[in-house]
PDB file of C-alpha atoms and ligand atoms in Angstrom:
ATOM      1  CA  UNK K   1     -22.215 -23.703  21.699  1.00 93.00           C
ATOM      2  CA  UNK K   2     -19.136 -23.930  23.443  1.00 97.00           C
ATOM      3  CA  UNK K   3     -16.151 -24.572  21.088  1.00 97.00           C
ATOM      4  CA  UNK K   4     -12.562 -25.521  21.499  1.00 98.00           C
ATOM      5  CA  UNK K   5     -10.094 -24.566  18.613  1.00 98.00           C
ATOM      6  CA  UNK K   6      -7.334 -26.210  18.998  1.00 98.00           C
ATOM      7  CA  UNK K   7      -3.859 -26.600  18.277  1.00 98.00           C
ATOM      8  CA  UNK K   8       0.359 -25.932  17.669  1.00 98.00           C
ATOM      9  CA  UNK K   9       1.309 -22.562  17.978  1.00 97.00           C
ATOM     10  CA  UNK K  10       0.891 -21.096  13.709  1.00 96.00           C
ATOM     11  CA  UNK K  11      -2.002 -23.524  13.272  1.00 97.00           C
ATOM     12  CA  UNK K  12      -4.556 -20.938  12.297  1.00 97.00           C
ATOM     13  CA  UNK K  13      -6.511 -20.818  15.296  1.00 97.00           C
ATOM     14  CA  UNK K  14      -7.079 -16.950  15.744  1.00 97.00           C
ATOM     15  CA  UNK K  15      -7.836 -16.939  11.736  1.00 97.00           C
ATOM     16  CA  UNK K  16     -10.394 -19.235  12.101  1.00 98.00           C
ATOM     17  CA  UNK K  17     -11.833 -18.664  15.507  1.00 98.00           C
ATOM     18  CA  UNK K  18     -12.324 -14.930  14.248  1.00 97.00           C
ATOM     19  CA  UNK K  19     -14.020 -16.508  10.993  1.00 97.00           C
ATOM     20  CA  UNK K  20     -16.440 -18.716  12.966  1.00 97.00           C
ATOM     21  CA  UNK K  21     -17.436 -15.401  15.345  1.00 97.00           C
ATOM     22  CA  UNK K  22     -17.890 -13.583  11.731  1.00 97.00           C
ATOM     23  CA  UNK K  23     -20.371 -16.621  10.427  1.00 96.00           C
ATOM     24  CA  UNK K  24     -21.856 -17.934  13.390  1.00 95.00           C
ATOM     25  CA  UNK K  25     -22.023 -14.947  15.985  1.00 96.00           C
ATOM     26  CA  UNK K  26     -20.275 -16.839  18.697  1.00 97.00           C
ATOM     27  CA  UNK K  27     -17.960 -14.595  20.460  1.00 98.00           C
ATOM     28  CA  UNK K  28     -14.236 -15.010  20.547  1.00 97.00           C
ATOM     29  CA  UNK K  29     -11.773 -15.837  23.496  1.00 98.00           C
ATOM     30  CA  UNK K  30      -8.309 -15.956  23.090  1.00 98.00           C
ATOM     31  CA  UNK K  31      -6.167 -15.759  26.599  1.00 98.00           C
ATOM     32  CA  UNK K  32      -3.254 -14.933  24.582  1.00 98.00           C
ATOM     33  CA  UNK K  33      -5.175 -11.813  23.290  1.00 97.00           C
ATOM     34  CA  UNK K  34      -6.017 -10.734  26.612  1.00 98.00           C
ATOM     35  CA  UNK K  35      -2.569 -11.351  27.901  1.00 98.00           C
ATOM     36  CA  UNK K  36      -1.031  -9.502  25.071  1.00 97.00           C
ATOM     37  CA  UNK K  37      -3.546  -6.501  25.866  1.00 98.00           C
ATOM     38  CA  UNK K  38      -3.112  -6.551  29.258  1.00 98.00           C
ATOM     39  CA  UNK K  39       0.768  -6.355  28.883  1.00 98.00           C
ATOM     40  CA  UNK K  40       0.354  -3.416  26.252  1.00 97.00           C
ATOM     41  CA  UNK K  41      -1.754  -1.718  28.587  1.00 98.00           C
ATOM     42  CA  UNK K  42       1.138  -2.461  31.353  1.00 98.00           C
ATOM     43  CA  UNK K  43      -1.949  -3.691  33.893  1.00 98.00           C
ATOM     44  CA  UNK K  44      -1.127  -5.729  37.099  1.00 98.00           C
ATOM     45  CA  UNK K  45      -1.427  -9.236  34.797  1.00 98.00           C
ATOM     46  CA  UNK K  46       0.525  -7.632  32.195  1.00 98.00           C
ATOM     47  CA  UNK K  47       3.510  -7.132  34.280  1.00 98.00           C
ATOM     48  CA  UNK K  48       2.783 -10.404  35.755  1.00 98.00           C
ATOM     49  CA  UNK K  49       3.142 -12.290  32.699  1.00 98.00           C
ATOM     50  CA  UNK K  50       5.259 -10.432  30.298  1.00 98.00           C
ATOM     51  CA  UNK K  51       7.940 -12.262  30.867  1.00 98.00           C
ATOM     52  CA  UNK K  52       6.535 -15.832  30.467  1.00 98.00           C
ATOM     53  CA  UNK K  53       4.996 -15.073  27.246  1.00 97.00           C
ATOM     54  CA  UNK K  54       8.174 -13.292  26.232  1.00 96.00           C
ATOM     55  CA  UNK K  55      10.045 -16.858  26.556  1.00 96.00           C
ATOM     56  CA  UNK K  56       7.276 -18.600  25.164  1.00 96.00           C
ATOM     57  CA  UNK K  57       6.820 -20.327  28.211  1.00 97.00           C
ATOM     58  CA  UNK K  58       3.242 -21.072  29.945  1.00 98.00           C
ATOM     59  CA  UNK K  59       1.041 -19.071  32.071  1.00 98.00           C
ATOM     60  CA  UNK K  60       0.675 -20.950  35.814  1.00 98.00           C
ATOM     61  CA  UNK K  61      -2.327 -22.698  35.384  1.00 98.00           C
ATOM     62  CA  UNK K  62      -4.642 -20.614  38.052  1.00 98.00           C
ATOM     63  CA  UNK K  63      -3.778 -17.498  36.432  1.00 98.00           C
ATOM     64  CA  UNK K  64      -5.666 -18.582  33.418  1.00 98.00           C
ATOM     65  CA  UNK K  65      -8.252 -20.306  34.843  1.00 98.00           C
ATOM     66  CA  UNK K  66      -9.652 -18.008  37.039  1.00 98.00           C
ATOM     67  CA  UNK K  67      -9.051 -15.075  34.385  1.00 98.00           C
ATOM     68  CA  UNK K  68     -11.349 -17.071  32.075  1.00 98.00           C
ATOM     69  CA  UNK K  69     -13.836 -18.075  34.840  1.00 97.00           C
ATOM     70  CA  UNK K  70     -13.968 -14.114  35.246  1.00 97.00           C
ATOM     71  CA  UNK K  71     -14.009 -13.544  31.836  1.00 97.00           C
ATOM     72  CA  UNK K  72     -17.171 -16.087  31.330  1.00 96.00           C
ATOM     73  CA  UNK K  73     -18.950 -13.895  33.520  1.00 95.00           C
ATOM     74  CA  UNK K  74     -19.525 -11.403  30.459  1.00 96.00           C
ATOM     75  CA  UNK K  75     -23.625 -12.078  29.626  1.00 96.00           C
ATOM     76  CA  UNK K  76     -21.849 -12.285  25.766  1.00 97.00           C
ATOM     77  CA  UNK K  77     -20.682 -15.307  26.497  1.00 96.00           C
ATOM     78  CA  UNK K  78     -23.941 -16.372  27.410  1.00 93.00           C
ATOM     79  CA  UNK K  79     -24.860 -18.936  24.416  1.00 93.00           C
ATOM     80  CA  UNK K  80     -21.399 -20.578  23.965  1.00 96.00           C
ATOM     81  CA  UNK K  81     -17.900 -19.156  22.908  1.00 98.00           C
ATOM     82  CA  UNK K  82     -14.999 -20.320  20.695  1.00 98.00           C
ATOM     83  CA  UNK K  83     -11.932 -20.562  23.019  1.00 98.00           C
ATOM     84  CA  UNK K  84      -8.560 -20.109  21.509  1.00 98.00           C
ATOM     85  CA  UNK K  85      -5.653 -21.330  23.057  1.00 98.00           C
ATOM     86  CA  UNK K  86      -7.107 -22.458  26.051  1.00 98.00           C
ATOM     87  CA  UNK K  87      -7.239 -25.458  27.939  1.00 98.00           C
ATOM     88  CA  UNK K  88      -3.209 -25.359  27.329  1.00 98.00           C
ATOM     89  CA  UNK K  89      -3.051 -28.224  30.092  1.00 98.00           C
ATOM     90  CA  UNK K  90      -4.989 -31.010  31.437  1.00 98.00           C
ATOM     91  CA  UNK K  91      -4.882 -29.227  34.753  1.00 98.00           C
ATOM     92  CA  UNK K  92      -6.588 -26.472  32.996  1.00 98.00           C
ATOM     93  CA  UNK K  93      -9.066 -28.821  31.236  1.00 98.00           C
ATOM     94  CA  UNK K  94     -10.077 -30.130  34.839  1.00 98.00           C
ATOM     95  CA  UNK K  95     -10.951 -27.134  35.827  1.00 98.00           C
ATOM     96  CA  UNK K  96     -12.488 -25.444  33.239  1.00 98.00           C
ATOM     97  CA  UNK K  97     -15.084 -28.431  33.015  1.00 97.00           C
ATOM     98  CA  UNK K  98     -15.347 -27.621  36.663  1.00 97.00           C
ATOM     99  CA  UNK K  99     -16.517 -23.743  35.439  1.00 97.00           C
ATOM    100  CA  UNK K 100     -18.690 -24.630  32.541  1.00 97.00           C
ATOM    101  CA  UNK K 101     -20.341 -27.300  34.964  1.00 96.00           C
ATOM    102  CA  UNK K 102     -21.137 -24.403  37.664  1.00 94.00           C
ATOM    103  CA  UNK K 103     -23.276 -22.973  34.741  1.00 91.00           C
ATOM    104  CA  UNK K 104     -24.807 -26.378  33.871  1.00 94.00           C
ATOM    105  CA  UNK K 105     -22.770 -25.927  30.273  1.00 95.00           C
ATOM    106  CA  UNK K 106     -20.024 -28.181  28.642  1.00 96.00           C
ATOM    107  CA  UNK K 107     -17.818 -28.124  26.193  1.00 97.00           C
ATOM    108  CA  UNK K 108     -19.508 -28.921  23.100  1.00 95.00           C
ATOM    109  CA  UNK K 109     -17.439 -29.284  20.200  1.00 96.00           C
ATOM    110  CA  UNK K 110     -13.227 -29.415  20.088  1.00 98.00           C
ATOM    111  CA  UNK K 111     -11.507 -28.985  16.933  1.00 98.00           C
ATOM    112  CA  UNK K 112      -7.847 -29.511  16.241  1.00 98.00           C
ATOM    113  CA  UNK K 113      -6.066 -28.506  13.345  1.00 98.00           C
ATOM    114  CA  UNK K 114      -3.532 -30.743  11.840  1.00 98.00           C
ATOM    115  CA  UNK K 115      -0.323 -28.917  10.642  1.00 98.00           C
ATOM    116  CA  UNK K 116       2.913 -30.164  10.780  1.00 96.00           C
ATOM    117  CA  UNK K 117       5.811 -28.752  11.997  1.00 94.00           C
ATOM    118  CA  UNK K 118       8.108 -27.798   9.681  1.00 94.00           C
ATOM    119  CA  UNK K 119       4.733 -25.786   8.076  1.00 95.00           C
ATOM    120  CA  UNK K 120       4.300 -24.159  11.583  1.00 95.00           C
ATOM    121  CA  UNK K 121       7.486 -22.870  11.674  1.00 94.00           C
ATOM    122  CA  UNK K 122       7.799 -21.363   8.247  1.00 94.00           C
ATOM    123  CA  UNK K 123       3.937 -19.712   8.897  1.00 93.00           C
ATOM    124  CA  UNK K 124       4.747 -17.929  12.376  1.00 94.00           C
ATOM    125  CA  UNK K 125       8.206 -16.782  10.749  1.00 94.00           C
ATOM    126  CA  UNK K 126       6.374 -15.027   8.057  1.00 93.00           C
ATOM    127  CA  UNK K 127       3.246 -13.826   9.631  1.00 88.00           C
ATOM    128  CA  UNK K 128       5.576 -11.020  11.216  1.00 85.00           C
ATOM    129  CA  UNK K 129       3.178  -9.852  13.852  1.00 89.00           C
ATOM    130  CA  UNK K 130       5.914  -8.294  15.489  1.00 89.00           C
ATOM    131  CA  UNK K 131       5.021 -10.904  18.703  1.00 92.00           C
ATOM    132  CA  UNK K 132       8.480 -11.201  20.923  1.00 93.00           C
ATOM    133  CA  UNK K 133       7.845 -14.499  20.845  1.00 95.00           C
ATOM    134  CA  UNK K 134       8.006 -15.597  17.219  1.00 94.00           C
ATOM    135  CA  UNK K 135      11.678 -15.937  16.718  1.00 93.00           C
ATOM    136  CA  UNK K 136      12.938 -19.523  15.921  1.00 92.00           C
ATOM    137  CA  UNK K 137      13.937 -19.979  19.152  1.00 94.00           C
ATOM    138  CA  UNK K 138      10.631 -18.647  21.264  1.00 95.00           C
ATOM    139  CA  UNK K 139       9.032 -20.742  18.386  1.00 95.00           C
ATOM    140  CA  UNK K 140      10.753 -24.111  19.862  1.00 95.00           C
ATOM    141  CA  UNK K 141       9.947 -23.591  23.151  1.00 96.00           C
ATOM    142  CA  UNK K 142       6.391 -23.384  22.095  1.00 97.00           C
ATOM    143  CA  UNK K 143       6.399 -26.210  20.141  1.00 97.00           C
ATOM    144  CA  UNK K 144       8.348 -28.123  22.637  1.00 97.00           C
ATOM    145  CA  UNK K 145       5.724 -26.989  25.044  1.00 98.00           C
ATOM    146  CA  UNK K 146       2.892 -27.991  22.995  1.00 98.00           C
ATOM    147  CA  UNK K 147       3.877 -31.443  22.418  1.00 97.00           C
ATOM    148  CA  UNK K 148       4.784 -32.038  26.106  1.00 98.00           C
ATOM    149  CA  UNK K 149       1.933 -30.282  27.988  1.00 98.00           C
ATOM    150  CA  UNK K 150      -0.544 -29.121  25.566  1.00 98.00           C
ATOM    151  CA  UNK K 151      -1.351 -32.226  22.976  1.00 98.00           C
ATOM    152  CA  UNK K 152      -2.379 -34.146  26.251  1.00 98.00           C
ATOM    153  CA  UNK K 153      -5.260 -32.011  26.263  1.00 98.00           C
ATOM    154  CA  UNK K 154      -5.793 -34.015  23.218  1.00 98.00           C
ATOM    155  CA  UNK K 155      -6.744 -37.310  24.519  1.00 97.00           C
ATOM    156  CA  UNK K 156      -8.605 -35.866  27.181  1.00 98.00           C
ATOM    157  CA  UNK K 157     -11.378 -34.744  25.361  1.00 98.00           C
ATOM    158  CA  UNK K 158     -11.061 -37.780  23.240  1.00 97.00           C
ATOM    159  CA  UNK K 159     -12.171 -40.056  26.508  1.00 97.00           C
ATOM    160  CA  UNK K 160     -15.506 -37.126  26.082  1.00 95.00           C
ATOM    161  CA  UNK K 161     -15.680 -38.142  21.956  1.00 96.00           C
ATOM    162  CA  UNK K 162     -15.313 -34.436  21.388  1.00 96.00           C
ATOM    163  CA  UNK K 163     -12.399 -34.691  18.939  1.00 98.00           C
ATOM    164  CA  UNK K 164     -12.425 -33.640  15.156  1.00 98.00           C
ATOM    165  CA  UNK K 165      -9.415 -33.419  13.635  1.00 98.00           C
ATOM    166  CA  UNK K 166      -9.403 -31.307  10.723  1.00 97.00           C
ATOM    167  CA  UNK K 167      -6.518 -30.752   8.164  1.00 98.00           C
ATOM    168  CA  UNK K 168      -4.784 -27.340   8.756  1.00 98.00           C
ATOM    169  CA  UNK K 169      -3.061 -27.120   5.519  1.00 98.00           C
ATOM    170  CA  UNK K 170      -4.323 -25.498   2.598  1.00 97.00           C
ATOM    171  CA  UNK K 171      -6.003 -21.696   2.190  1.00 97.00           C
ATOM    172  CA  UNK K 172      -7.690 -20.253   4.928  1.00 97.00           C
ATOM    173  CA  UNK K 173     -11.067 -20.417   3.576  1.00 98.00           C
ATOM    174  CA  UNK K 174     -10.463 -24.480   2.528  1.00 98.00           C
ATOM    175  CA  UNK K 175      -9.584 -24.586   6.133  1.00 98.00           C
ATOM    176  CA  UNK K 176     -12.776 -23.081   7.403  1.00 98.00           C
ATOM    177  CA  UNK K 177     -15.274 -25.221   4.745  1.00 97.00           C
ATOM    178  CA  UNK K 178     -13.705 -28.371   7.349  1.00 97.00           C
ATOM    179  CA  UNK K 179     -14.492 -26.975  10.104  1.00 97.00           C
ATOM    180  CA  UNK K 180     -17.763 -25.990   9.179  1.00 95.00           C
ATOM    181  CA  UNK K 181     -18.625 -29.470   8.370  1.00 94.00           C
ATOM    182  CA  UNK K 182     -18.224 -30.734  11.888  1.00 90.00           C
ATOM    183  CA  UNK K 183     -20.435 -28.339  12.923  1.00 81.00           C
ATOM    184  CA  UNK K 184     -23.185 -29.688  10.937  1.00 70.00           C
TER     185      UNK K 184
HETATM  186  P1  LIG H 201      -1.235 -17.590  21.949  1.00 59.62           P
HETATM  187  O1  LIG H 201      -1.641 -16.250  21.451  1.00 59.62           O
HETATM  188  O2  LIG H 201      -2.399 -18.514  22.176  1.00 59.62           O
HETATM  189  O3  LIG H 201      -0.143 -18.218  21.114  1.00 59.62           O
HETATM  190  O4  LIG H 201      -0.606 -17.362  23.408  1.00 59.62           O
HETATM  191  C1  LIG H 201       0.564 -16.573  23.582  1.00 59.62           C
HETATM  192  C2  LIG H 201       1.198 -16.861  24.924  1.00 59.62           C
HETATM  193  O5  LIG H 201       0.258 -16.529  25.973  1.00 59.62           O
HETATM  194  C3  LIG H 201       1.589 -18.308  25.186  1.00 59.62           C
HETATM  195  O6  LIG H 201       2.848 -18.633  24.650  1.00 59.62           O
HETATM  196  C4  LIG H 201       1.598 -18.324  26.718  1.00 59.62           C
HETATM  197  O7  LIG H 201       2.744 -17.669  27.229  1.00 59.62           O
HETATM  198  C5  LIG H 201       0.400 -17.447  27.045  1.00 59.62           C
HETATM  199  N1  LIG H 201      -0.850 -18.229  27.122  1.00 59.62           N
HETATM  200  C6  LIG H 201      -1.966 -18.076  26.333  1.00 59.62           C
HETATM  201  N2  LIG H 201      -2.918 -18.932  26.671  1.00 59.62           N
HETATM  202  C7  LIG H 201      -2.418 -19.674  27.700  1.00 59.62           C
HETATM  203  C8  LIG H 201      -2.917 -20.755  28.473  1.00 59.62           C
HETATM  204  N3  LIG H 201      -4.138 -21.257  28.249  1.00 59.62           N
HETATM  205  N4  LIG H 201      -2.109 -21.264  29.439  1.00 59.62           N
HETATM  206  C9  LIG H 201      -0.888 -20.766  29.684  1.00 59.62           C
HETATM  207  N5  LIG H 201      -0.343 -19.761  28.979  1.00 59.62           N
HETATM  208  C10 LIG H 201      -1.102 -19.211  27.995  1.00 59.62           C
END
């Protein structure tokens, strides 16, 4: 099962997506992860990207596709994955239909969780993860990016009728007895 987890930056997404892995053995992809690793690790794509994520801006778009078309290859990924924080755009989208499509797969299920802003804000402030890109001002880039490039993303899977939208407030595990429901 191939499942999208979507949503504004301090949403829950990484929470959750690791949850779902933990209860329903579907592995885990989150570009931002592998970015963050990759940067730590000071690879060629980690001192491609460091700055963008530093300002909280985007990836381009073929970076992250092909990384996750490469990524896919993994056999783990062979009965479905839970994507994290990708397709960010509809160009991305496009072409990651494109890549499942090669491997006569689709996206199965996308789930977006509701949370509104001024939540989002006070969450990433006080997760303290140390990321260089949770101060308030990264954070309003992101959220400006979100709204402007990202939440597109939105409607294009709703043209599919793959969208559940699931209310991201409340304790983690409240969070993840939603989600499990549009699973069933
Ligand atoms: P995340 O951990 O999902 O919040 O991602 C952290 C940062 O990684 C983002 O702010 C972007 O700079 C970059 N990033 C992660 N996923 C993508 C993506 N699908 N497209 C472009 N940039 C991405």
């Amino acid at each position: 099962m191939n499942i999208i987890l979507f949503g504004p930056p301090g949403a829950g997404k990484g929470t959750q997506a690791n949850l779902i892995q933990d209860k329903f053995s579907i592995p885990h992809l989150s570009t931002g992860n592998i970015f963050r690793t990759a940067i730590k690790n000071q690879t060629p794509l980690g001192v491609k990207v460091k700055a963008i994520l530093d300002a909280g801006k985007l990836v381009p778009d073929n970076t992250v596709v092909d990384l996750v078309a490469e990524e896919l290859k993994d056999e783990k990924y062979m009965n479905g994955c839970i994507f994290d924080g990708f397709p960010r755009t509809v160009a991305q989208a496009e072409a990651f239909d494109g890549i499942l499509a090669e491997q006569g797969k689709s996206v199965d299920a996308f789930v977006s969780l509701v949370v509104p802003e001024e939540e989002l804000i006070k969450r990433i402030l006080s997760r303290g993860e140390g990321r260089s890109d949770d101060t308030e001002e990264k954070i309003k880039t992101r959220l400006a990016i979100y709204r402007n490039e990202t939440e597109p993303v939105m409607n294009y899977y709703k043209e599919q009728g793959l969208v559940s939208e699931i209310d991201g407030l409340g304790s983690i595990e409240e969070i993840f007895d939603r989600i499990k429901t549009t699973f069933s």
